[in-house]
Tab-separated table of C-alpha atoms and ligand atoms in Angstrom:
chain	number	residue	atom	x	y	z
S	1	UNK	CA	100.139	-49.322	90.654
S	2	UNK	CA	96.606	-48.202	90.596
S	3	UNK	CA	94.031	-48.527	87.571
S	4	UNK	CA	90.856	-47.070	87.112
S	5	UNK	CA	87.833	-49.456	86.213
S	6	UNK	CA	84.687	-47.888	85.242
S	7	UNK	CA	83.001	-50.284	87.808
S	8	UNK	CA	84.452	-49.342	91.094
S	9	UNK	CA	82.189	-52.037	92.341
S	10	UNK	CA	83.219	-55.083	94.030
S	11	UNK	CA	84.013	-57.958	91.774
S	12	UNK	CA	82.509	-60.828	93.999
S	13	UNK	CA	79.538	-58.937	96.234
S	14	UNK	CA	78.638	-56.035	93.704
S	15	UNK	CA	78.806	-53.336	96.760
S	16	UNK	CA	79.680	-49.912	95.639
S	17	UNK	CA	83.659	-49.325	96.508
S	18	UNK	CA	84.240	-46.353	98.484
S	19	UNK	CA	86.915	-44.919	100.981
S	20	UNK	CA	85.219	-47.298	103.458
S	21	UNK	CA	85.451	-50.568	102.275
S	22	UNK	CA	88.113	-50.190	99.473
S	23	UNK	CA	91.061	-52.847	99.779
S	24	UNK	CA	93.998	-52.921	98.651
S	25	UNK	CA	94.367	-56.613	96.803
S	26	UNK	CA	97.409	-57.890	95.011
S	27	UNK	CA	97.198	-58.968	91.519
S	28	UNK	CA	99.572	-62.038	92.162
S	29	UNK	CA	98.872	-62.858	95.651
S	30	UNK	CA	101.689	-61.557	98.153
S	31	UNK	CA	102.286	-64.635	99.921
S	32	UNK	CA	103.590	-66.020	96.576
S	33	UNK	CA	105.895	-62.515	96.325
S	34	UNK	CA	103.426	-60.210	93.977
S	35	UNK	CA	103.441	-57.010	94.298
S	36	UNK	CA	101.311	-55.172	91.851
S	37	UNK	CA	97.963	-54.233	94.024
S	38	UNK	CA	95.136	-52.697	92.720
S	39	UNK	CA	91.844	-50.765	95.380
S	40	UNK	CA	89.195	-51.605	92.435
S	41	UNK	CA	88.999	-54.847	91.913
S	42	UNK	CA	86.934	-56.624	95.565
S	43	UNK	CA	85.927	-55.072	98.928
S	44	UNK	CA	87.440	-55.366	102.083
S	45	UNK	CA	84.808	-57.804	103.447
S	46	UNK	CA	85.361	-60.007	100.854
S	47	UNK	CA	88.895	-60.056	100.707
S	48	UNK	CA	89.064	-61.339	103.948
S	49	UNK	CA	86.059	-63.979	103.546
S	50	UNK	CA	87.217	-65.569	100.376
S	51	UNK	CA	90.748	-63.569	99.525
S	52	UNK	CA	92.998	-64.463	101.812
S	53	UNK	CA	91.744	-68.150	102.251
S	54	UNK	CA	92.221	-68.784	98.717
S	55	UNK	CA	95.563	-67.003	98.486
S	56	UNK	CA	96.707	-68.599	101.557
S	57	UNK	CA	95.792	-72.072	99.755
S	58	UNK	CA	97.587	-71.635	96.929
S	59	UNK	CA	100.545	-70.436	99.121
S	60	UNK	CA	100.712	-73.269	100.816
S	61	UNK	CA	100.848	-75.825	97.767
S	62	UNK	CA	103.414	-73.710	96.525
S	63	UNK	CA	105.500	-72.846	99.319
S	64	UNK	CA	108.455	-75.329	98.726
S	65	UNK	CA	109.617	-72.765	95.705
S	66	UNK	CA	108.784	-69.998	98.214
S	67	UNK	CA	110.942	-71.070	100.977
S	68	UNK	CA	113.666	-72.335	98.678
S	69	UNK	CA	113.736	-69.256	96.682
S	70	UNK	CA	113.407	-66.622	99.741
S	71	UNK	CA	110.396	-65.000	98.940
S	72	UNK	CA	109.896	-62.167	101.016
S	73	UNK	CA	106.378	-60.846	101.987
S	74	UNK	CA	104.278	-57.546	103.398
S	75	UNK	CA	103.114	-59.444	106.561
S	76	UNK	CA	104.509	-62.224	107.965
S	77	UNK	CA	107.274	-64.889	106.864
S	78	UNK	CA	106.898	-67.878	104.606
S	79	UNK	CA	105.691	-70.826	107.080
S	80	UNK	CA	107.762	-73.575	107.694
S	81	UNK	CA	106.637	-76.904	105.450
S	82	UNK	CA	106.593	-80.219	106.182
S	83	UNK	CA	108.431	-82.614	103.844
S	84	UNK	CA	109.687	-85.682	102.870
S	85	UNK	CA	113.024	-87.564	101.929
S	86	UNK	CA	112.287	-90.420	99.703
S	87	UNK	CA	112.936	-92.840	102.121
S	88	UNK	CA	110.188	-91.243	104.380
S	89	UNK	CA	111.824	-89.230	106.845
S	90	UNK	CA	109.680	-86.144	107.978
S	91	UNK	CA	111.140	-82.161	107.821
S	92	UNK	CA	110.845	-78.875	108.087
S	93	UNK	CA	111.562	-76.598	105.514
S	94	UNK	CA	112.067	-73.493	106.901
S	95	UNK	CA	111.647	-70.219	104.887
S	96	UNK	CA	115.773	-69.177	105.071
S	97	UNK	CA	115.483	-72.593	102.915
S	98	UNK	CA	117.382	-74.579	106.301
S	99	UNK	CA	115.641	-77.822	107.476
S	100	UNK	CA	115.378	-78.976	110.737
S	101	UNK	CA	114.178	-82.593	111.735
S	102	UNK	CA	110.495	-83.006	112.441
S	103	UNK	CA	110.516	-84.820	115.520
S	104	UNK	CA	113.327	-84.496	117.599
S	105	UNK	CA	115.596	-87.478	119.096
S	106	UNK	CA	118.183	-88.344	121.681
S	107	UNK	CA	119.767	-91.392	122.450
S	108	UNK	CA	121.568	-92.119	126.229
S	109	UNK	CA	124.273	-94.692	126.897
S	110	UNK	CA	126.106	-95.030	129.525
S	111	UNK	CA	129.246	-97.131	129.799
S	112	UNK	CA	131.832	-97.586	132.972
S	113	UNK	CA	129.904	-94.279	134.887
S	114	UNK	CA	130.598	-92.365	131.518
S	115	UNK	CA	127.130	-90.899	129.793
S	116	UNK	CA	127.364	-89.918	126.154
S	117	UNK	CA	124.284	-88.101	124.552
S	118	UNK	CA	123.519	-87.886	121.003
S	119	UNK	CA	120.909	-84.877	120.324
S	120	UNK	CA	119.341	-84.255	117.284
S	121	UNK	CA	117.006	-81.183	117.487
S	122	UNK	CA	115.710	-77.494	115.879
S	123	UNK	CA	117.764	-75.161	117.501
S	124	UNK	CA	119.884	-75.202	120.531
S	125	UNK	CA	117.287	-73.738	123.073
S	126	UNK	CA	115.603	-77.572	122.215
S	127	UNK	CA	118.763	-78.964	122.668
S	128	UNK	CA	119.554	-77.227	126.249
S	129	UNK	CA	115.698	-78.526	127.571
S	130	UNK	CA	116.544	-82.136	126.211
S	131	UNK	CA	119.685	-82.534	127.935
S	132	UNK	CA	117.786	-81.632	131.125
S	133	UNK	CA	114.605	-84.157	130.284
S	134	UNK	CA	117.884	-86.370	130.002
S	135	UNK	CA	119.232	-85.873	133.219
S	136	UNK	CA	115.993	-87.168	134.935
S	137	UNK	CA	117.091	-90.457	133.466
S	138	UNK	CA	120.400	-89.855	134.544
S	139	UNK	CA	121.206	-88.163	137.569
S	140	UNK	CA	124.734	-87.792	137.382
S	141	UNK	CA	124.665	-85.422	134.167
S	142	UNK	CA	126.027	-81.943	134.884
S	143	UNK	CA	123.451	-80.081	132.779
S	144	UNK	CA	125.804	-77.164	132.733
S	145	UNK	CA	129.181	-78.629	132.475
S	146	UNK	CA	127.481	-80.533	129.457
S	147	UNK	CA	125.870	-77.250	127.749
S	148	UNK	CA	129.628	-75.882	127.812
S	149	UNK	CA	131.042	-79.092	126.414
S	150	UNK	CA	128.677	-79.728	123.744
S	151	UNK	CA	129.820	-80.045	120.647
S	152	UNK	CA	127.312	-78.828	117.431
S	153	UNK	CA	126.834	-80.218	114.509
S	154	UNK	CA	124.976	-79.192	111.169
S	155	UNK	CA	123.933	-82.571	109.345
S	156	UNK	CA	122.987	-82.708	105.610
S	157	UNK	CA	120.731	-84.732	103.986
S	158	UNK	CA	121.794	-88.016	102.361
S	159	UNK	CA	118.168	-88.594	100.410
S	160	UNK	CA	116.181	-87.088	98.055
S	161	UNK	CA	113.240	-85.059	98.790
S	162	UNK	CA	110.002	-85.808	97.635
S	163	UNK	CA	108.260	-82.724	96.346
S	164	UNK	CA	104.612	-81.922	95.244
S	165	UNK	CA	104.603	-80.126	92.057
S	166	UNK	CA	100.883	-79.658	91.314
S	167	UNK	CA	97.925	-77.093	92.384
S	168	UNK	CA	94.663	-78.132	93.098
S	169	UNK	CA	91.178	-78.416	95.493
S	170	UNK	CA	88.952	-75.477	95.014
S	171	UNK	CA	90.252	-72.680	97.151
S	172	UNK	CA	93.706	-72.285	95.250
S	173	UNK	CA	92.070	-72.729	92.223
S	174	UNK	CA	89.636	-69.692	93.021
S	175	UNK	CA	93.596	-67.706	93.571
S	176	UNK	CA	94.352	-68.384	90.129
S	177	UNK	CA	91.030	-67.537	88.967
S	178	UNK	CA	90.446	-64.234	90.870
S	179	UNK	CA	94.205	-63.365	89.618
S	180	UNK	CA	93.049	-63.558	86.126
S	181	UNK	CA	90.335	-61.263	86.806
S	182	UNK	CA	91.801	-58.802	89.168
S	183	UNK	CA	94.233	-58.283	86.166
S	184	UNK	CA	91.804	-57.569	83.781
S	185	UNK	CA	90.378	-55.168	86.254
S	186	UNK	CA	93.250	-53.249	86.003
S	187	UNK	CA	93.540	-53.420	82.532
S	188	UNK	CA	90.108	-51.575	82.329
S	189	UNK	CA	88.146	-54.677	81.448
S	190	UNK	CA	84.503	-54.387	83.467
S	191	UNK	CA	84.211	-56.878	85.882
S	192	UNK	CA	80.772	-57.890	83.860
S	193	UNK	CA	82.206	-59.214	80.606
S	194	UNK	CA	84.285	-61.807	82.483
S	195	UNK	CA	81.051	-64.037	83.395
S	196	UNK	CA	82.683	-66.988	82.978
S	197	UNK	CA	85.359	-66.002	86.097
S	198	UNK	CA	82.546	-63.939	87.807
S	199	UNK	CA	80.642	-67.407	88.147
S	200	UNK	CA	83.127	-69.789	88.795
S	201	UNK	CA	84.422	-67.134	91.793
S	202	UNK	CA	80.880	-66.506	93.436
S	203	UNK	CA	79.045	-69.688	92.784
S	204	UNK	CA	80.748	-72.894	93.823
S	205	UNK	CA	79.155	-75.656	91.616
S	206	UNK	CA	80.121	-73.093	88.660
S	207	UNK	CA	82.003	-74.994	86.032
S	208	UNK	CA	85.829	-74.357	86.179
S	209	UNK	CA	86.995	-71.798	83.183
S	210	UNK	CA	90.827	-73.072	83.218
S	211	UNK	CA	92.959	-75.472	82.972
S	212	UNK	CA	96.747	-76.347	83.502
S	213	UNK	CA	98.935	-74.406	80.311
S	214	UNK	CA	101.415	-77.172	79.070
S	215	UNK	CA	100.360	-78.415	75.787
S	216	UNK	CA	101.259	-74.715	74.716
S	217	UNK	CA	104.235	-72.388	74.859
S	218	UNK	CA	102.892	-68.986	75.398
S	219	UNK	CA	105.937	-67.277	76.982
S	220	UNK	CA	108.196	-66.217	73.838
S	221	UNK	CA	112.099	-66.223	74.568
S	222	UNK	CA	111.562	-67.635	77.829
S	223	UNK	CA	114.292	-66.633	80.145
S	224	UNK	CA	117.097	-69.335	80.862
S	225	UNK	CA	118.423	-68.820	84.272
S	226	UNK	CA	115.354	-66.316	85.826
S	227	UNK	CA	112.285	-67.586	87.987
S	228	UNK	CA	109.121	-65.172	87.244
S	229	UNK	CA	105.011	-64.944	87.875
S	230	UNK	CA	103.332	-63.784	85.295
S	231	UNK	CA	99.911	-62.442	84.313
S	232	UNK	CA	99.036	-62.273	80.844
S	233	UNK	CA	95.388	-60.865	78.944
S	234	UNK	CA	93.889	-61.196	75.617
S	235	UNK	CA	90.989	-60.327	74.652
S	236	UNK	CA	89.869	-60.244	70.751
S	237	UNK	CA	86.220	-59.375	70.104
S	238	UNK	CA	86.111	-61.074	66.502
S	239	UNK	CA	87.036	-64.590	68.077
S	240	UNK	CA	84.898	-64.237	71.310
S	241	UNK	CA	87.893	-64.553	73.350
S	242	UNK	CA	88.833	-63.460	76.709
S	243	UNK	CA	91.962	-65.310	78.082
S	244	UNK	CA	94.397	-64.841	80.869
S	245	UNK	CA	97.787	-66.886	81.218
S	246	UNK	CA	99.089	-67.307	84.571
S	247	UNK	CA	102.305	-68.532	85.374
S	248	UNK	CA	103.603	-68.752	88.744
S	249	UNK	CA	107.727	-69.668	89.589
S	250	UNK	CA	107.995	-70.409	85.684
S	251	UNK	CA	106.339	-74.251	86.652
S	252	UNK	CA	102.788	-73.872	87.493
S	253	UNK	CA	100.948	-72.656	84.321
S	254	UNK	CA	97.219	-72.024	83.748
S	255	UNK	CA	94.971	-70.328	81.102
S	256	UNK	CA	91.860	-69.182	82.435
S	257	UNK	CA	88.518	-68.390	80.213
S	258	UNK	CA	87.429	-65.450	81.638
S	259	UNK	CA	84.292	-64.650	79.473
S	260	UNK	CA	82.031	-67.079	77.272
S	261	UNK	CA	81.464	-64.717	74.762
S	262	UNK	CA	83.716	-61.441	74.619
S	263	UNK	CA	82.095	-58.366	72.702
S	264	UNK	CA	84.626	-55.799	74.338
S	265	UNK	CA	87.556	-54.048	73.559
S	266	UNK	CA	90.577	-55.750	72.075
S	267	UNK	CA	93.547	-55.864	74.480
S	268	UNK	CA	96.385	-57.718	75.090
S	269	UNK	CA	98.712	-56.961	78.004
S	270	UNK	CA	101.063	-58.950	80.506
S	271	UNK	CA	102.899	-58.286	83.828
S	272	UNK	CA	106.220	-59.923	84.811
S	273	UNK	CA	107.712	-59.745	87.835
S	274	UNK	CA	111.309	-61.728	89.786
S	275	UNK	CA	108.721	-62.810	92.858
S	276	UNK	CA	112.422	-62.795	94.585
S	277	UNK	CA	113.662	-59.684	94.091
S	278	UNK	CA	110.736	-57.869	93.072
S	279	UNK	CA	111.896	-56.538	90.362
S	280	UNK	CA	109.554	-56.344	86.868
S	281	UNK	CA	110.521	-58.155	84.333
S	282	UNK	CA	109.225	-57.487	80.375
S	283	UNK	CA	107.874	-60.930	79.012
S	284	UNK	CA	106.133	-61.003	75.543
S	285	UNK	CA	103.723	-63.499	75.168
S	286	UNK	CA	102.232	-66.167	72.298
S	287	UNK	CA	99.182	-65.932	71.804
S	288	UNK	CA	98.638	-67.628	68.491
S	289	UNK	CA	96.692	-70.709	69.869
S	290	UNK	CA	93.709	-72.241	68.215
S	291	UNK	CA	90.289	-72.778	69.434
S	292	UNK	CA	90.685	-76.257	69.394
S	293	UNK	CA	93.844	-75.769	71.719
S	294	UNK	CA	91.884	-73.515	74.269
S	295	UNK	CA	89.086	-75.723	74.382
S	296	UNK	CA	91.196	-78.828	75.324
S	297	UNK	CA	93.266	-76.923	78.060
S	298	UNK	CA	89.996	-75.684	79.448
S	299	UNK	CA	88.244	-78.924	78.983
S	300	UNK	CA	90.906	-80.556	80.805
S	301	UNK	CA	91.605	-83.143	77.885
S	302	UNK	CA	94.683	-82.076	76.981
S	303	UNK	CA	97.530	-84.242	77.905
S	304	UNK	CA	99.595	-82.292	80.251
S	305	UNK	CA	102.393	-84.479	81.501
S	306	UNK	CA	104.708	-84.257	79.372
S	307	UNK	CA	104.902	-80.950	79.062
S	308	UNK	CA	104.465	-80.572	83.241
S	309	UNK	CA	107.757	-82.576	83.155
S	310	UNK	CA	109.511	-80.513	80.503
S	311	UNK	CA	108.811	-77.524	83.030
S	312	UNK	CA	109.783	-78.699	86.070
S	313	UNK	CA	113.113	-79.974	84.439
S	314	UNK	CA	113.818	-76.362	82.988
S	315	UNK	CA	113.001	-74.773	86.448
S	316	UNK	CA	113.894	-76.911	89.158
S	317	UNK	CA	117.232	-77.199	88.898
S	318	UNK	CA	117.441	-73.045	88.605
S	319	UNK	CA	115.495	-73.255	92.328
S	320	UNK	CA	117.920	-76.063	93.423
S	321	UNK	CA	120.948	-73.749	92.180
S	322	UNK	CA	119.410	-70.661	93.620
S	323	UNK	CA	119.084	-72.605	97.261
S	324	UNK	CA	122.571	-73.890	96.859
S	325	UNK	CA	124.227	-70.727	96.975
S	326	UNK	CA	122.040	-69.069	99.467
S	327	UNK	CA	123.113	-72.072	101.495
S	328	UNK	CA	126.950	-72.111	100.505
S	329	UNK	CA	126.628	-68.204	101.639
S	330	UNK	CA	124.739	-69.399	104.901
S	331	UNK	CA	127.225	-71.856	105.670
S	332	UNK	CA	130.276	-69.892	105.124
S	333	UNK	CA	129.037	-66.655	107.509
S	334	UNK	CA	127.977	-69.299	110.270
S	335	UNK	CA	131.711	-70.933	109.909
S	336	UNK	CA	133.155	-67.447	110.224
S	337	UNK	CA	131.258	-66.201	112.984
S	338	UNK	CA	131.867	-69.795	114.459
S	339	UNK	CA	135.565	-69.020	114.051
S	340	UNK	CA	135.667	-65.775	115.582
S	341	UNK	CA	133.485	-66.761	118.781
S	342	UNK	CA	135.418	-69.724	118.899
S	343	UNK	CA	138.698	-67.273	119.232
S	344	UNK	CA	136.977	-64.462	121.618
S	345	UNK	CA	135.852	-61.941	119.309
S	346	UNK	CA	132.553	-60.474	118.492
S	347	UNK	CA	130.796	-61.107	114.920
S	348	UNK	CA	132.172	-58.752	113.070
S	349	UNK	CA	135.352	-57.950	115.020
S	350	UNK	CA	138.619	-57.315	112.887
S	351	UNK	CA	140.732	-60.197	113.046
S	352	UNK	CA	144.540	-59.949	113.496
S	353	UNK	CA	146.338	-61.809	111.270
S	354	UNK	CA	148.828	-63.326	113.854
S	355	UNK	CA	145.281	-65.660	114.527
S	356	UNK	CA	144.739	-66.450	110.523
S	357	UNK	CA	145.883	-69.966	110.755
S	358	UNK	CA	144.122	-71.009	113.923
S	359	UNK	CA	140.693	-68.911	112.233
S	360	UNK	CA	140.850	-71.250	109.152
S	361	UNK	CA	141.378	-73.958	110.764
S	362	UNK	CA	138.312	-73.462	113.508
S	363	UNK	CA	136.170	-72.683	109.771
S	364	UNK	CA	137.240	-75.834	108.310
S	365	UNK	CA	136.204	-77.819	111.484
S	366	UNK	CA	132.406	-75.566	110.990
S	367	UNK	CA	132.437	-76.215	107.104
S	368	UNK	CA	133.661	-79.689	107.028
S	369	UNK	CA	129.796	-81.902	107.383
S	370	UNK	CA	129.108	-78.941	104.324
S	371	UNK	CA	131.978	-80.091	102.765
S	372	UNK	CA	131.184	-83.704	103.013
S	373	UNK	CA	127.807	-83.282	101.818
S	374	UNK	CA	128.934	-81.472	98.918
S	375	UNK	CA	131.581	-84.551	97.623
S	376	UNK	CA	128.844	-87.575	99.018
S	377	UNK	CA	126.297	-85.092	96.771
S	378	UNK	CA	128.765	-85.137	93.678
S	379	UNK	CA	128.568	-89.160	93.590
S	380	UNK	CA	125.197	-89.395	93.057
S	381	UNK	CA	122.800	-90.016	90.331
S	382	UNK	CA	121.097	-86.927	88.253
S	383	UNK	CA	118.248	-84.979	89.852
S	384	UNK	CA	115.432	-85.586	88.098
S	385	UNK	CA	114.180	-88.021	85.151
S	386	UNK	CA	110.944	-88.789	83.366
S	387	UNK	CA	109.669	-91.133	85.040
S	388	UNK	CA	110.701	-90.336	88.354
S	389	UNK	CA	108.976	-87.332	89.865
S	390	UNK	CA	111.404	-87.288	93.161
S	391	UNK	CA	114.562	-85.012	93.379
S	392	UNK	CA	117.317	-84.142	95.043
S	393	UNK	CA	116.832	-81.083	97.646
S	394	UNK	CA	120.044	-79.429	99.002
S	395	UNK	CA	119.690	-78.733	102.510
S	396	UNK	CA	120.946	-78.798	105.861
S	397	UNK	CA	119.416	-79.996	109.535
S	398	UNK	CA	120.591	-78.487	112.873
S	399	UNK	CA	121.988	-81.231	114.556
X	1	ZN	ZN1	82.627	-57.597	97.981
């Protein structure tokens, strides 16, 4: 979706936009899953100076809900992320929502002539140029015999992972900001009457016009089981207001000041979209909030914890459940094409039913360190409490 804005000059640079340096920019940045663009909002040159970088920022501190969701973008996949059990072991999250371990081991013993080697690595390719690092150790290892007769083994994590749940530094903050603008741009607000955004974006000692959204509930009705971004604008020319409410993966929540004084138009309009799917959503939102309330949010004196908390406990476990069954489904296709390798057909070969019993047993034998994890999972305490900002985070390692 394109908008017109009486502008058409860039929002950062002023430069006149024309067939030349127009650029396609998304509202809601694409590496987070938006997809609402608009080509008159910035220029080309500065969408890849400051864009991008900012974007890319702001991807990054949010990319554990990316990869465990399966956000999907344009260009390129979601990176892998480093992160951390509670009891300080290092991973990689990868963006199918999989982990693998971040520094791969092996251990070599060797009793009565016998050698026994215990592998734990990414992928199998690591595996294959470990065993022969190994065999430099050990002579007498038959690299290939051993490649045949290894056995593979997924391995689930036992403890929690430790995950960030805040945005900051000044480069994803400038995301959020030029978000909030590049919506009002295409809601036909000039570029001009949001100074206070205009500043903050081009100057960087500018004072910061927003502030993190949780002493007030601005989405109405707020779906139960869905995960959504949202961009929200109001402008009301009486009160001197321009605001924008962000929210991105229903936890991180800002309202940004976009003017100091607003003499425009009145508007209010908001964009929802499924950041997993794609789809758009239709979100009303509250916008009844007092000066007093604005001023403290933007101030940054408002106390937000609480209210941080009550958010991550209403969305975390829907990204938890969400990662769950993309990894039940996972697990369950690698078990059967496990089963019918094992048996000498191709992935997605019929099988005969004379081989049934033999094929669920070969998927039980795949599925049972799943099936472990799931009833050594069931045992333990509740995900998340107040006062404990750690969880638990499904997921397996290649072993
Ligand atoms: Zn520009």
């Amino acid at each position: 979706m394109n908008a017109i804005n009486a502008d058409a000059t860039c929002a950062l640079c002023a430069a006149l936009l024309d067939a030349r340096n127009r650029s396609k920019e998304h509202v809601i940045p694409n590496a987070i899953g938006g997809r609402l663009t608009t080509q008159t909002f910035i220029c080309a040159a500065c969408n890849n100076t400051h864009g991008h970088a900012w974007d890319a920022e702001l991807a990054r501190q949010t990319n554990w809900f990316s990869s465990s969701l399966g956000i999907t973008r344009h260009r390129g996949e979601v990176p892998k992320e480093r992160v951390q059990t509670i009891d300080g072991t290092g991973l990689w999250l990868r963006s199918d929502g999989t982990m693998a371990p971040e520094h791969p081991r092996s251990e070599v013993h060797e009793t009565d002539g016998k050698v026994t080697i215990q592998i734990v690595a990414r992928n199998i390719d690591e595996a294959h140029r470990m065993l022969k690092a190994a065999r430099r150790k050990f002579p007498s290892i038959d690299v290939e015999k051993a490649k045949q007769e290894m056995e593979v083994k997924d391995e689930f994590l036992s403890s929690p992972l430790h995950v960030q749940l805040q945005i900051g530094g000044p480069e994803a903050c400038r995301s959020i900001v030029k978000t909030a603008l590049a919506y009002a741009s295409t809601c036909g607000v000039p570029h001009l009457c949001c100074d206070a955004a205009l500043g903050y974006l081009q100057h960087i000692d500018s004072p910061s016009p927003f502030g993190f959204a949780y002493t007030f509930e601005f989405v109405k009705a707020r779906p139960s089981e869905t995960v959504l971004h949202c961009v929200g604008l109001m402008g009301d020319p009486k009160r001197g207001i321009l605001l924008s409410y962000i929210e991105y993966f229903g936890h991180f929540r800002f309202l940004v000041r976009l003017a100091t004084h607003y003499s425009g138009e009145p508007v209010n309009a908001s964009y929802a979209i499924d950041p997993v799917s794609g789809k758009e959503e239709h979100i009303d939102l509250d916008w009844n909030i007092s000066d007093d309330q604005i001023r403290a949010i933007v101030d940054g004196t408002a106390d937000v914890y609480p209210g941080m908390m009550k958010a991550a406990h209403h969305i975390i476990p829907i990204v938890l459940k969400r990662n769950e069954d993309r990894q039940r489904q996972r697990v369950i296709v690698e078990a059967f094409e496990y089963a019918a390798v094992s048996l000498g057909f191709r992935p997605g070969d019929a099988i005969p039913t004379a081989h049934s019993e033999r094929f669920v047993a070969l998927m039980m034998e795949k599925l049972s360190p799943y099936l472990h994890h799931l009833v050594a999972r069931s045992n333990r305490p509740p995900a998340l409490s107040d006062a404990d900002p750690f969880w638990n985070g499904p997921s397996s390692q290649d072993a």
